XYZ file of C-alpha atoms in Angstrom:
774
model
C 0.000 0.000 0.000
C 1.450 3.355 -0.965
C 1.359 6.031 1.732
C 2.909 9.063 0.069
C 5.067 10.846 1.184
C 8.265 9.140 2.326
C 9.046 7.809 5.768
C 11.421 10.717 6.381
C 8.502 13.121 6.163
C 6.350 10.863 8.316
C 9.085 10.763 10.952
C 9.313 14.558 10.920
C 5.585 14.767 11.621
C 6.346 13.202 14.988
C 8.347 16.322 15.895
C 5.239 18.521 15.673
C 4.287 19.639 19.154
C 1.285 17.522 20.185
C 0.650 16.712 23.832
C -0.061 13.079 24.664
C -3.758 13.751 25.210
C -3.931 15.462 21.797
C -2.431 12.387 20.138
C -5.073 10.173 21.729
C -7.830 12.643 20.873
C -6.832 12.573 17.188
C -7.436 8.826 17.217
C -10.783 9.274 18.988
C -12.066 12.004 16.654
C -12.402 9.713 13.673
C -14.568 6.966 15.240
C -16.781 9.695 16.731
C -17.165 11.123 13.202
C -18.118 7.642 12.010
C -20.692 7.328 14.811
C -22.213 10.701 13.894
C -22.561 9.558 10.267
C -24.444 6.485 11.468
C -26.779 8.600 13.593
C -27.458 10.996 10.712
C -28.293 8.063 8.424
C -30.924 6.780 10.849
C -29.551 3.243 10.641
C -30.034 0.907 13.579
C -26.804 0.107 15.402
C -27.473 -2.645 17.945
C -23.816 -3.061 18.962
C -23.653 0.475 20.338
C -21.140 3.256 19.865
C -17.992 2.515 21.852
C -14.382 3.661 21.615
C -11.893 1.898 23.898
C -8.364 3.169 24.517
C -5.936 0.667 26.021
C -2.933 2.330 27.664
C 0.566 0.839 27.835
C 1.209 -1.096 31.035
C 4.985 -0.697 30.744
C 7.476 1.446 28.781
C 7.528 -1.332 26.171
C 3.769 -1.668 26.006
C 1.339 -0.582 23.286
C -1.415 1.948 22.830
C -4.557 0.584 21.193
C -7.695 2.437 20.098
C -10.629 0.206 19.155
C -14.094 1.254 17.992
C -17.402 -0.355 17.016
C -17.906 1.761 13.903
C -18.701 0.772 10.334
C -15.179 -0.208 9.345
C -13.518 0.680 6.017
C -12.942 -0.785 2.613
C -9.389 -1.296 1.366
C -9.528 1.810 -0.852
C -10.878 3.957 1.957
C -8.182 2.670 4.333
C -5.442 3.396 1.799
C -6.578 7.008 1.508
C -7.152 7.424 5.240
C -3.547 6.658 6.265
C -1.944 8.769 3.542
C -0.355 11.856 5.074
C -2.168 15.040 4.155
C -5.276 13.361 2.719
C -8.661 13.650 4.302
C -11.925 12.255 3.094
C -13.693 14.268 5.792
C -15.674 17.349 4.950
C -13.863 20.313 6.477
C -17.043 21.602 8.100
C -18.870 18.480 9.277
C -16.188 16.491 11.050
C -14.090 16.459 14.191
C -11.116 14.773 12.592
C -9.041 15.223 9.454
C -7.956 11.599 9.421
C -4.883 11.722 7.200
C -2.690 14.425 8.746
C -3.986 14.129 12.304
C -3.565 10.356 12.180
C 0.019 10.550 10.907
C 1.115 13.276 13.325
C -0.328 11.579 16.385
C 0.902 8.065 15.611
C 4.386 9.250 14.602
C 4.629 11.253 17.807
C 3.579 8.281 19.931
C 5.683 5.465 18.463
C 7.691 4.068 15.568
C 5.204 1.447 14.350
C 1.448 1.655 13.779
C -0.890 -1.144 12.726
C -4.376 -0.273 11.467
C -6.917 -3.102 11.133
C -10.496 -2.594 9.986
C -13.474 -4.729 9.020
C -17.109 -4.329 8.015
C -20.026 -6.502 8.967
C -20.052 -9.459 6.582
C -16.352 -9.258 5.649
C -14.430 -12.510 6.065
C -11.313 -10.962 7.603
C -9.710 -7.910 9.132
C -7.675 -5.963 6.564
C -5.022 -3.458 7.441
C -1.667 -1.805 6.990
C 1.506 -1.702 9.054
C 3.390 1.606 9.009
C 6.878 0.956 10.355
C 8.875 4.185 10.260
C 12.117 2.233 10.686
C 11.439 0.003 7.657
C 9.608 2.107 5.064
C 11.867 3.340 2.271
C 11.334 5.828 -0.523
C 9.237 3.361 -2.499
C 6.378 4.528 -0.248
C 5.247 0.940 0.297
C 3.648 0.009 3.615
C 2.999 -3.618 4.473
C -0.537 -4.955 4.007
C -1.716 -7.171 6.860
C -4.777 -9.326 7.535
C -6.317 -11.208 10.443
C -9.043 -13.822 10.440
C -12.415 -12.973 11.982
C -13.997 -15.278 14.495
C -17.404 -13.698 13.881
C -18.405 -12.404 10.392
C -20.734 -9.838 11.995
C -17.825 -8.016 13.645
C -17.200 -4.456 12.502
C -15.001 -1.529 13.457
C -11.393 -0.368 13.410
C -8.353 -1.018 15.602
C -5.252 1.180 15.738
C -2.263 -0.283 17.567
C 0.853 1.834 18.154
C 3.935 0.114 19.561
C 7.660 0.774 19.952
C 6.403 3.801 21.842
C 8.678 6.727 22.595
C 9.728 6.202 26.171
C 8.627 9.565 27.567
C 5.227 9.308 25.878
C 4.739 5.723 27.047
C 5.656 6.686 30.601
C 3.215 9.606 30.581
C 0.380 7.444 29.255
C 1.146 4.711 31.771
C 1.158 7.051 34.763
C -1.589 9.513 33.846
C -4.687 7.508 33.033
C -6.878 9.529 35.413
C -5.591 12.843 34.072
C -6.148 11.689 30.485
C -9.724 10.637 31.270
C -10.411 13.993 32.899
C -9.019 15.925 29.925
C -10.914 13.867 27.364
C -14.024 14.100 29.541
C -13.742 17.875 29.261
C -12.853 17.992 25.555
C -15.717 15.656 24.573
C -18.147 16.619 27.356
C -20.835 17.904 24.997
C -20.641 14.904 22.656
C -20.676 12.386 25.504
C -23.624 14.132 27.149
C -25.681 14.644 23.978
C -25.067 11.348 22.153
C -25.147 7.666 23.189
C -21.375 7.355 22.803
C -19.156 5.521 25.278
C -15.449 6.277 25.626
C -13.250 4.059 27.785
C -9.625 4.817 28.710
C -7.647 2.184 30.567
C -10.816 0.163 31.130
C -12.597 3.038 32.884
C -15.487 4.922 31.345
C -14.791 8.574 30.599
C -17.442 10.783 32.190
C -18.298 14.175 30.709
C -16.856 17.015 32.780
C -19.828 19.349 33.112
C -19.967 22.983 34.121
C -21.128 23.692 37.673
C -23.289 26.699 36.812
C -26.235 28.412 38.418
C -29.657 27.284 37.205
C -31.613 28.798 34.333
C -33.970 30.663 36.678
C -31.412 32.383 38.938
C -30.781 36.124 38.623
C -29.657 39.239 40.467
C -31.227 42.697 40.641
C -28.873 45.427 39.502
C -29.627 48.834 41.038
C -32.542 47.139 42.744
C -34.606 46.864 39.563
C -32.726 45.544 36.488
C -33.016 41.767 36.391
C -29.827 40.110 35.127
C -29.983 36.323 34.660
C -27.175 33.986 35.678
C -27.697 32.004 32.463
C -28.012 33.535 28.998
C -28.771 31.227 26.052
C -27.076 32.167 22.786
C -28.508 31.262 19.376
C -27.637 33.631 16.539
C -28.329 32.446 13.003
C -26.044 34.193 10.534
C -26.557 34.323 6.791
C -25.731 31.014 5.116
C -22.452 30.937 3.236
C -20.802 28.953 0.465
C -17.810 26.881 1.514
C -15.358 24.600 -0.270
C -15.714 21.009 0.899
C -12.062 20.312 0.002
C -10.011 23.156 1.496
C -12.658 24.500 3.872
C -12.456 28.143 2.731
C -15.599 30.268 2.749
C -16.249 31.981 -0.573
C -16.626 35.722 -0.909
C -18.665 35.615 -4.124
C -20.981 33.136 -5.787
C -18.623 31.568 -8.312
C -18.734 27.932 -9.364
C -15.194 27.076 -8.251
C -13.278 27.699 -5.039
C -11.397 30.985 -5.090
C -8.533 29.400 -3.132
C -7.980 25.849 -4.393
C -10.025 25.870 -7.627
C -12.207 22.943 -6.571
C -15.771 22.798 -7.794
C -16.834 20.942 -4.647
C -18.790 23.822 -3.106
C -21.787 23.666 -0.793
C -24.140 26.014 1.032
C -23.369 25.893 4.766
C -25.182 27.100 7.863
C -23.375 29.700 9.936
C -24.650 29.801 13.479
C -23.347 30.874 16.878
C -25.083 29.006 19.670
C -24.639 27.811 23.256
C -24.762 29.792 26.493
C -22.970 32.180 28.817
C -23.441 31.930 32.557
C -22.120 32.102 36.083
C -20.260 29.352 37.928
C -21.440 28.557 41.456
C -17.949 29.164 42.855
C -14.889 31.293 42.171
C -11.678 29.703 40.941
C -8.282 31.088 40.001
C -8.043 29.087 36.770
C -11.319 27.288 36.126
C -13.376 30.095 34.665
C -13.722 31.392 31.148
C -15.504 30.308 27.987
C -15.294 26.968 26.197
C -15.452 27.218 22.411
C -16.484 24.117 20.449
C -16.368 23.059 16.825
C -18.568 20.158 15.777
C -18.997 19.177 19.413
C -15.303 19.036 20.376
C -13.875 21.713 22.631
C -11.126 23.647 20.884
C -10.637 26.155 23.721
C -11.271 25.399 27.389
C -11.546 28.023 30.132
C -10.598 30.609 27.526
C -10.260 34.161 28.875
C -9.679 36.119 25.663
C -13.068 37.800 25.748
C -12.336 39.265 29.175
C -9.700 41.533 27.621
C -10.684 44.548 25.536
C -8.538 45.145 22.468
C -8.889 48.588 20.945
C -10.368 48.120 17.448
C -8.399 51.206 16.372
C -5.187 49.312 17.078
C -3.951 51.638 19.839
C -1.567 49.794 22.160
C -1.828 49.769 25.939
C -5.455 48.691 26.256
C -4.905 44.973 26.651
C -5.394 44.669 30.412
C -7.989 42.077 31.442
C -11.283 43.648 32.477
C -12.422 40.594 34.406
C -11.913 39.643 37.145
C -11.250 43.108 38.582
C -12.492 43.265 42.167
C -10.389 40.945 44.335
C -8.937 39.379 41.197
C -6.701 37.078 43.251
C -9.831 35.165 44.269
C -10.398 34.176 40.635
C -13.448 34.399 38.411
C -16.785 32.698 37.812
C -18.069 33.849 34.404
C -18.208 30.792 32.123
C -19.792 29.646 28.888
C -20.024 27.029 26.161
C -20.183 28.430 22.633
C -20.417 26.396 19.418
C -18.660 27.819 16.344
C -18.977 25.019 13.805
C -18.336 27.382 10.886
C -15.119 28.955 12.206
C -11.823 27.402 10.987
C -9.351 25.962 13.503
C -5.604 25.356 13.487
C -4.304 21.912 12.546
C -3.560 21.221 16.222
C -7.218 21.900 17.097
C -6.155 24.001 20.069
C -7.071 27.415 18.636
C -9.334 29.069 16.105
C -8.062 31.183 13.234
C -8.321 34.415 15.170
C -7.830 36.624 12.121
C -10.755 35.025 10.294
C -13.781 37.301 9.939
C -16.104 34.580 11.267
C -14.177 34.499 14.583
C -14.211 38.305 14.810
C -17.970 38.287 14.180
C -18.473 35.837 17.036
C -16.354 37.956 19.402
C -18.350 41.076 18.514
C -21.641 39.265 19.091
C -20.614 37.816 22.461
C -18.723 40.720 24.055
C -19.358 43.753 21.851
C -16.916 46.371 20.599
C -16.779 48.565 23.693
C -15.021 47.846 27.013
C -17.014 45.823 29.525
C -16.381 48.408 32.254
C -18.999 51.178 31.867
C -16.786 53.998 33.148
C -13.944 52.993 30.889
C -16.263 52.774 27.888
C -17.690 56.225 28.659
C -14.227 57.800 28.959
C -13.267 56.380 25.584
C -16.428 57.693 23.942
C -18.286 54.379 23.579
C -21.968 53.862 24.342
C -22.814 51.329 27.036
C -21.904 47.790 26.043
C -25.123 45.752 25.835
C -23.623 42.444 24.711
C -24.448 39.192 26.586
C -21.015 39.101 28.258
C -21.251 42.773 29.262
C -24.640 42.075 30.845
C -23.177 39.246 32.930
C -20.186 41.418 33.797
C -22.461 44.185 35.048
C -24.459 41.835 37.229
C -21.714 39.530 38.508
C -18.430 41.457 38.408
C -18.414 41.750 42.198
C -18.146 38.873 44.659
C -19.932 40.244 47.711
C -21.845 37.650 49.703
C -25.625 37.614 49.396
C -28.429 38.025 46.899
C -26.960 41.103 45.247
C -24.102 39.125 43.705
C -25.443 35.580 44.145
C -22.536 34.531 46.361
C -22.948 32.182 49.368
C -21.795 33.599 52.699
C -21.763 33.027 56.452
C -23.605 36.212 57.416
C -20.412 38.263 57.441
C -18.298 37.326 54.421
C -18.235 35.040 51.355
C -17.362 31.369 51.833
C -15.305 30.843 48.695
C -13.282 27.891 50.000
C -16.456 26.016 50.922
C -18.142 26.686 47.576
C -15.087 25.401 45.722
C -15.276 22.226 47.801
C -18.967 21.893 46.885
C -17.932 22.252 43.248
C -15.560 19.303 43.610
C -18.430 17.286 45.047
C -20.558 18.279 42.050
C -17.893 16.908 39.697
C -17.618 13.764 41.830
C -21.341 13.132 41.288
C -22.515 13.638 44.896
C -26.299 13.875 44.510
C -26.799 16.690 47.038
C -24.653 19.030 44.931
C -25.958 18.344 41.430
C -28.439 21.230 41.472
C -27.627 24.713 42.731
C -29.945 24.363 45.769
C -27.087 23.912 48.263
C -25.489 27.155 47.079
C -28.860 28.961 47.013
C -29.666 28.036 50.601
C -26.247 29.345 51.672
C -27.089 32.670 49.993
C -30.416 32.831 51.815
C -28.830 31.910 55.157
C -26.308 34.701 54.721
C -29.092 37.221 54.115
C -31.047 35.970 57.114
C -28.053 36.198 59.488
C -27.146 39.644 58.162
C -30.733 40.843 58.598
C -30.928 39.490 62.153
C -27.621 41.080 63.128
C -28.723 44.421 61.687
C -31.992 44.310 63.598
C -30.149 43.502 66.802
C -27.779 46.423 66.355
C -30.663 48.772 65.514
C -32.600 47.802 68.621
C -29.553 48.285 70.847
C -28.537 51.712 69.608
C -29.891 55.190 69.054
C -30.368 55.990 65.378
C -27.511 58.096 64.103
C -26.490 59.421 60.733
C -27.392 57.194 57.776
C -24.867 54.580 56.757
C -23.882 55.852 53.315
C -22.287 52.569 52.299
C -25.371 50.557 53.303
C -27.610 53.000 51.434
C -25.406 52.740 48.358
C -25.477 48.945 48.482
C -29.252 48.920 48.945
C -29.653 51.120 45.898
C -27.233 48.953 43.906
C -24.771 51.737 43.106
C -21.647 50.170 41.508
C -18.365 50.859 43.258
C -16.007 51.264 40.316
C -12.366 51.994 40.794
C -11.121 55.083 38.923
C -9.155 54.145 35.875
C -6.692 55.953 33.721
C -6.253 55.166 30.053
C -3.210 53.163 29.112
C -1.997 55.958 26.841
C -2.028 58.521 29.704
C -0.352 56.123 32.133
C 2.270 55.367 29.575
C 2.937 59.077 29.127
C 3.273 59.615 32.871
C 5.632 56.705 33.361
C 7.788 57.332 30.304
C 11.342 58.202 31.359
C 12.843 61.459 30.221
C 14.946 60.934 27.102
C 18.650 60.589 27.800
C 20.111 61.664 24.492
C 23.747 61.154 25.336
C 23.431 57.799 27.098
C 20.426 56.197 25.385
C 22.535 54.098 23.028
C 24.924 52.915 25.757
C 22.036 52.024 28.079
C 20.313 49.998 25.383
C 23.490 48.087 24.645
C 24.024 47.412 28.343
C 20.452 46.191 28.814
C 20.759 43.961 25.747
C 23.914 42.439 27.204
C 22.162 41.824 30.524
C 19.239 40.117 28.779
C 21.622 37.918 26.827
C 23.284 36.859 30.064
C 20.046 36.148 31.952
C 17.528 33.401 32.443
C 13.756 33.826 33.001
C 12.275 33.672 36.507
C 8.888 32.067 35.821
C 7.242 32.748 39.198
C 7.990 36.482 39.213
C 7.038 36.949 35.554
C 3.414 37.980 35.940
C 1.081 40.940 36.309
C 1.766 43.144 39.362
C -0.359 45.906 40.804
C -3.508 46.755 42.709
C -6.949 48.032 41.657
C -6.142 51.428 43.193
C -2.792 51.650 41.391
C -3.244 49.855 38.077
C -1.263 46.854 36.877
C 1.867 46.238 34.841
C 3.075 43.092 33.119
C 6.557 42.176 34.321
C 9.051 39.825 32.688
C 11.617 38.977 35.358
C 15.128 37.789 34.460
C 17.905 36.441 36.716
C 21.379 37.653 35.789
C 23.868 34.828 35.449
C 27.132 34.841 37.487
C 29.935 36.942 36.059
C 27.875 40.065 35.378
C 27.332 43.057 37.682
C 24.001 44.834 37.390
C 24.699 48.574 37.050
C 22.227 51.437 36.807
C 22.653 54.539 34.649
C 24.944 56.073 37.261
C 27.230 53.049 37.292
C 26.111 51.868 40.730
C 25.717 48.167 41.539
C 21.986 47.549 42.166
C 20.024 44.401 43.124
C 17.099 45.060 40.735
C 16.879 47.124 37.567
C 13.606 47.962 35.793
C 13.388 48.661 32.077
C 10.160 50.227 30.827
C 8.890 48.699 27.582
C 5.846 49.591 25.487
C 2.507 50.192 27.196
C 2.245 48.404 30.517
C 5.171 46.043 30.026
C 8.323 46.098 32.132
C 11.451 43.969 32.202
C 12.980 43.432 35.630
C 16.572 42.189 35.876
C 17.662 40.738 39.223
C 21.319 40.253 40.215
C 21.489 37.204 42.544
C 25.139 38.039 43.315
C 24.247 41.351 44.926
C 25.028 41.542 48.638
C 21.363 42.152 49.478
C 20.625 38.592 48.348
C 23.915 36.798 48.809
C 24.951 38.147 52.223
C 21.723 39.311 53.816
C 19.241 36.752 52.423
C 16.704 39.189 50.972
C 13.963 37.680 48.838
C 13.915 38.529 45.119
C 10.210 39.379 45.333
C 10.713 41.854 48.205
C 13.135 44.127 46.373
C 11.281 43.759 43.074
C 8.132 44.999 44.803
C 10.026 48.016 46.160
C 11.003 49.025 42.625
C 7.535 48.389 41.225
C 5.908 50.341 44.058
C 7.871 53.440 43.056
C 6.730 53.100 39.420
C 3.070 52.490 40.263
C 3.033 55.318 42.827
C 4.052 57.829 40.177
C 1.755 56.441 37.495
C -1.309 56.427 39.765
C -0.332 59.661 41.575
C -0.883 57.804 44.810
C -0.279 59.303 48.264
C 0.234 55.871 49.840
C 3.402 55.339 51.860
C 6.152 53.015 50.504
C 5.300 50.238 52.974
C 1.588 50.548 52.182
C 2.328 50.301 48.466
C 4.497 47.188 48.834
C 1.991 45.502 51.137
C -0.941 46.207 48.794
C 0.874 45.005 45.662
C 2.029 41.820 47.398
C -1.480 41.083 48.691
C -2.988 41.533 45.217
C -0.312 40.013 42.982
C 1.388 37.343 45.120
C -1.646 35.927 46.883
C -0.312 32.405 46.377
C 2.597 33.272 48.673
C 0.322 34.078 51.617
C 1.616 32.512 54.824
C -1.290 30.885 56.644
C -2.074 27.390 57.831
C -4.840 26.820 55.298
C -2.757 27.747 52.252
C 0.511 26.100 53.275
C -1.367 23.078 54.636
C -3.100 22.625 51.277
C 0.265 22.859 49.488
C 1.677 20.215 51.821
C -1.269 17.869 51.307
C -1.096 18.270 47.518
C 2.583 17.286 47.540
C 1.903 14.362 49.890
C -0.813 13.111 47.526
C 1.665 13.102 44.656
C 4.291 11.289 46.737
C 1.720 8.694 47.857
C 0.846 7.989 44.218
C 4.494 7.512 43.323
C 5.131 5.264 46.319
C 2.089 3.154 45.438
C 3.310 2.754 41.845
C 6.752 1.629 43.020
C 5.275 -0.923 45.425
C 2.858 -2.199 42.789
C 5.674 -2.743 40.300
C 7.925 -4.429 42.839
C 5.176 -6.474 44.515
C 6.470 -5.433 47.966
C 3.184 -4.090 49.333
C 2.993 -6.760 52.047
C 6.517 -5.936 53.248
C 5.754 -2.222 53.244
C 2.490 -2.692 55.136
C 4.351 -4.738 57.724
C 6.463 -1.691 58.641
C 3.379 0.136 59.951
C 2.811 0.072 63.690
C -0.443 -1.359 65.066
C -1.659 2.170 65.786
C -0.911 3.221 62.197
C -2.663 0.155 60.806
C -5.791 0.979 62.820
C -5.658 4.608 61.628
C -5.265 3.424 58.019
C -8.245 1.107 58.310
C -10.407 3.875 59.817
C -9.381 6.315 57.070
C -10.373 3.799 54.399
C -13.796 3.288 55.945
C -14.330 7.046 56.321
C -13.445 7.508 52.635
C -15.931 4.842 51.573
C -13.185 2.414 50.503
C -14.589 -0.447 52.562
C -13.670 -3.000 49.923
C -9.973 -2.222 50.376
C -10.038 -3.079 54.084
C -10.180 -6.806 53.331
C -7.127 -6.439 51.079
C -4.880 -4.619 53.540
C -1.334 -5.820 53.012
C -2.206 -7.469 49.692
C -2.388 -4.407 47.464
C -1.123 -0.827 47.555
C -4.439 0.848 48.441
C -3.301 1.411 52.032
C -0.640 3.917 50.881
C -3.296 6.514 50.020
C -4.883 6.299 53.484
C -2.080 5.656 55.978
C -1.043 8.556 58.287
C 1.287 11.046 56.661
C 3.998 10.544 59.267
C 3.900 6.788 58.585
C 5.028 7.645 55.069
C 8.220 9.093 56.557
C 8.946 5.913 58.497
C 8.227 3.800 55.424
C 10.862 5.663 53.402
C 13.311 5.335 56.290
C 12.594 1.590 56.615
C 13.096 0.612 52.970
C 15.019 3.493 51.312
C 16.334 1.179 48.600
C 12.781 0.983 47.209
C 12.224 4.714 46.931
C 15.601 6.378 46.332
C 17.779 6.312 43.194
C 15.167 7.970 40.910
C 12.357 5.642 41.975
C 10.355 8.219 43.936
C 13.215 10.491 44.996
C 16.243 11.213 42.867
C 18.839 11.071 45.648
C 21.440 8.273 45.420
C 21.416 5.406 47.898
C 22.204 1.920 46.578
C 25.471 2.991 44.935
C 26.659 5.095 47.879
C 29.451 3.104 49.511
C 29.660 4.573 53.014
C 26.925 4.226 55.667
C 27.285 7.903 56.573
C 26.826 8.871 52.921
C 23.681 6.761 52.695
C 22.329 8.341 55.877
C 23.043 11.857 54.608
C 21.359 11.254 51.250
C 18.321 9.754 52.968
C 18.129 12.554 55.543
C 17.876 15.165 52.760
C 14.566 13.524 51.858
C 13.124 12.382 55.165
C 13.891 15.636 56.977
C 11.824 17.651 54.508
C 9.221 14.897 54.247
C 8.715 14.960 58.024
C 8.131 18.732 57.940
C 5.619 18.412 55.096
C 3.824 15.464 56.705
C 3.579 17.258 60.044
C 2.172 20.441 58.574
C -0.142 18.575 56.217
C -1.669 16.943 59.308
C -1.446 19.696 61.936
C -1.485 22.989 60.031
C -4.069 24.772 62.171
C -1.864 25.838 65.081
C 1.396 26.394 63.187
C 3.346 29.573 63.927
C 4.652 31.899 61.220
C 8.161 30.455 61.615
C 6.843 26.898 61.320
C 4.859 27.828 58.221
C 7.910 29.465 56.652
C 9.997 26.371 57.400
C 7.299 24.097 55.964
C 7.077 26.128 52.754
C 10.849 25.834 52.303
C 10.614 22.083 52.966
C 7.867 21.778 50.348
C 10.085 23.486 47.771
C 13.141 21.417 48.702
C 11.198 18.149 48.717
C 9.674 18.866 45.321
C 13.206 19.351 44.014
C 14.072 15.899 45.375
C 11.310 14.149 43.432
C 12.501 11.968 40.572
C 11.987 13.648 37.238
C 11.460 17.072 38.848
C 13.589 20.174 38.825
């Protein structure tokens, strides 16, 4: 079978950047397309619609994707595996079988076998694409297998000689892969009778935890703004090429791009919904965009940023979330754009295409979402669906006004996020929004009762202006300054004589630096504005000098608009001798810039404290935050320990190292977690690792270090260290930090600031000790 082009080109396709889940999704798209064709035809399909993905059980294992579709003829198979060919209509299908198939299989492994059969065929027919054997004659080996049942039908794709890193990822990340595919195909799996199995476990659609269709808030006490807005906008039908996918400007008989006469009238429609999530999250908010039922963008936040249609720079700051942005956002949506072209990786739309721009204008409008900002720039009020949601739900105050659960005094964001996890886990009590709604009502009742108590116990005084404003629904908008004005205020005075020398010096510093990922982010505060900072660490051998030739720890370079480059010299005495934190001195420099730009009268310490609280919220030092970090790391270590014990078969030995008290605690934890079935298997499988006390994990590593060191769980050497003292030292580097993390993960509530600081350092050090990390 000829599979033009040559194997060299096919091998190069494997270098295209596809994540492992994308490779698997490419092989799932095509059977789903086949299933949709069957549904459209109205044919009965008694065997059901199932795609099963078998993951490799070892680095030398195989990946297999099997479906119960119609199967293919020999001619169809020959075209389907030819790189660059697609028999799929560009507008009807999820997959473009030829290129997507070749990229994904070449990226996964060196050999792919495709076998297919139709009901009534006497055998399975197929092709073997071995990238190590195919030469420039373009011939791939035909293969066949006998059928035990003539009624069998479907297709099997088997990829072996897997690339080691890809095989290891697939072997270790079955749950993560199921969750990702459950999100990508959530609409298809929910709307159609399709079953997708990965590693023998059914993939469940990952649904949005949104407020119900009938929930709303009253803006200004009278304007009713719903928490769910359906979208269904029928655009004028267009003519599209079935071969290259391009929409046609005129009404000619051939495609204006590829010359094909295979043209067809196509529906152009924007449909779905925008709404409000029942909880705030730092990452899980934004809009999902789908094409033909598959999510191309997930949690996308592009529409929360206003881009000046006149092309003026400096207006690209996100408009949502604004108030208490460190808490995250809750505006979400699911929008279908079946007519908008996507990139070949299916992870983005063609953003320059007029059909994408039309969808953006329909959903979020042309003006800024913030009313005051729109007014200052001369725009009328934005009345788009997203602007309506923004107006009603931009704030996160507890109660009916913003539809946020509270405890009578403040929002309960941590609790609502936990309820969201229970929603995703399928806990029946949390499937509707009733639990959240009752928490909103309880908050209002407690607040009302407290207010009545205070009123009865005091003499009426002057009216509470804030309470009156809230009752009337007046928005509390922070004053803003246009990016152009801020840029003008912050622009340094031109230094004619030294400008060239300074630029050369800064270029040399950048060339001798490496990025600092954590400190490269947006910094600021709602009262001061925000700037985007790219932070670089100067490598040894360079001294960071300012324009006066003085050695400084941090140097800021203003770029266009709101962008700054910060260069940090780790060799400066402030860091090397006195132990200052990079973030502390960076914030000092940024505070001076933001103070001038915002014309603020805040003191230096007030500026630094406010910027840190807004921009580095994840560094907050409290028992809840650090305890959660510790527990997250412990969960990862438990999973790695369990995998090592499962591979070695030493679970009984490991369980024997637990004390009687620890065994009882493990058993109780299993019962409390609903894992009653594992209790009978204690000591016979690795389930106990996920439930034993955290401090028992420390003793387990100390008892059998040879099982967990040497890049098994931790990368430190042990078996090859010759001296007992060397072994003890290498082990202590791990167990010392592990003991700190285990202690805080269990008893975080009463920890002092010093203990929390020590635990956070131990978390960082222990993560560096994990095999494959750092």
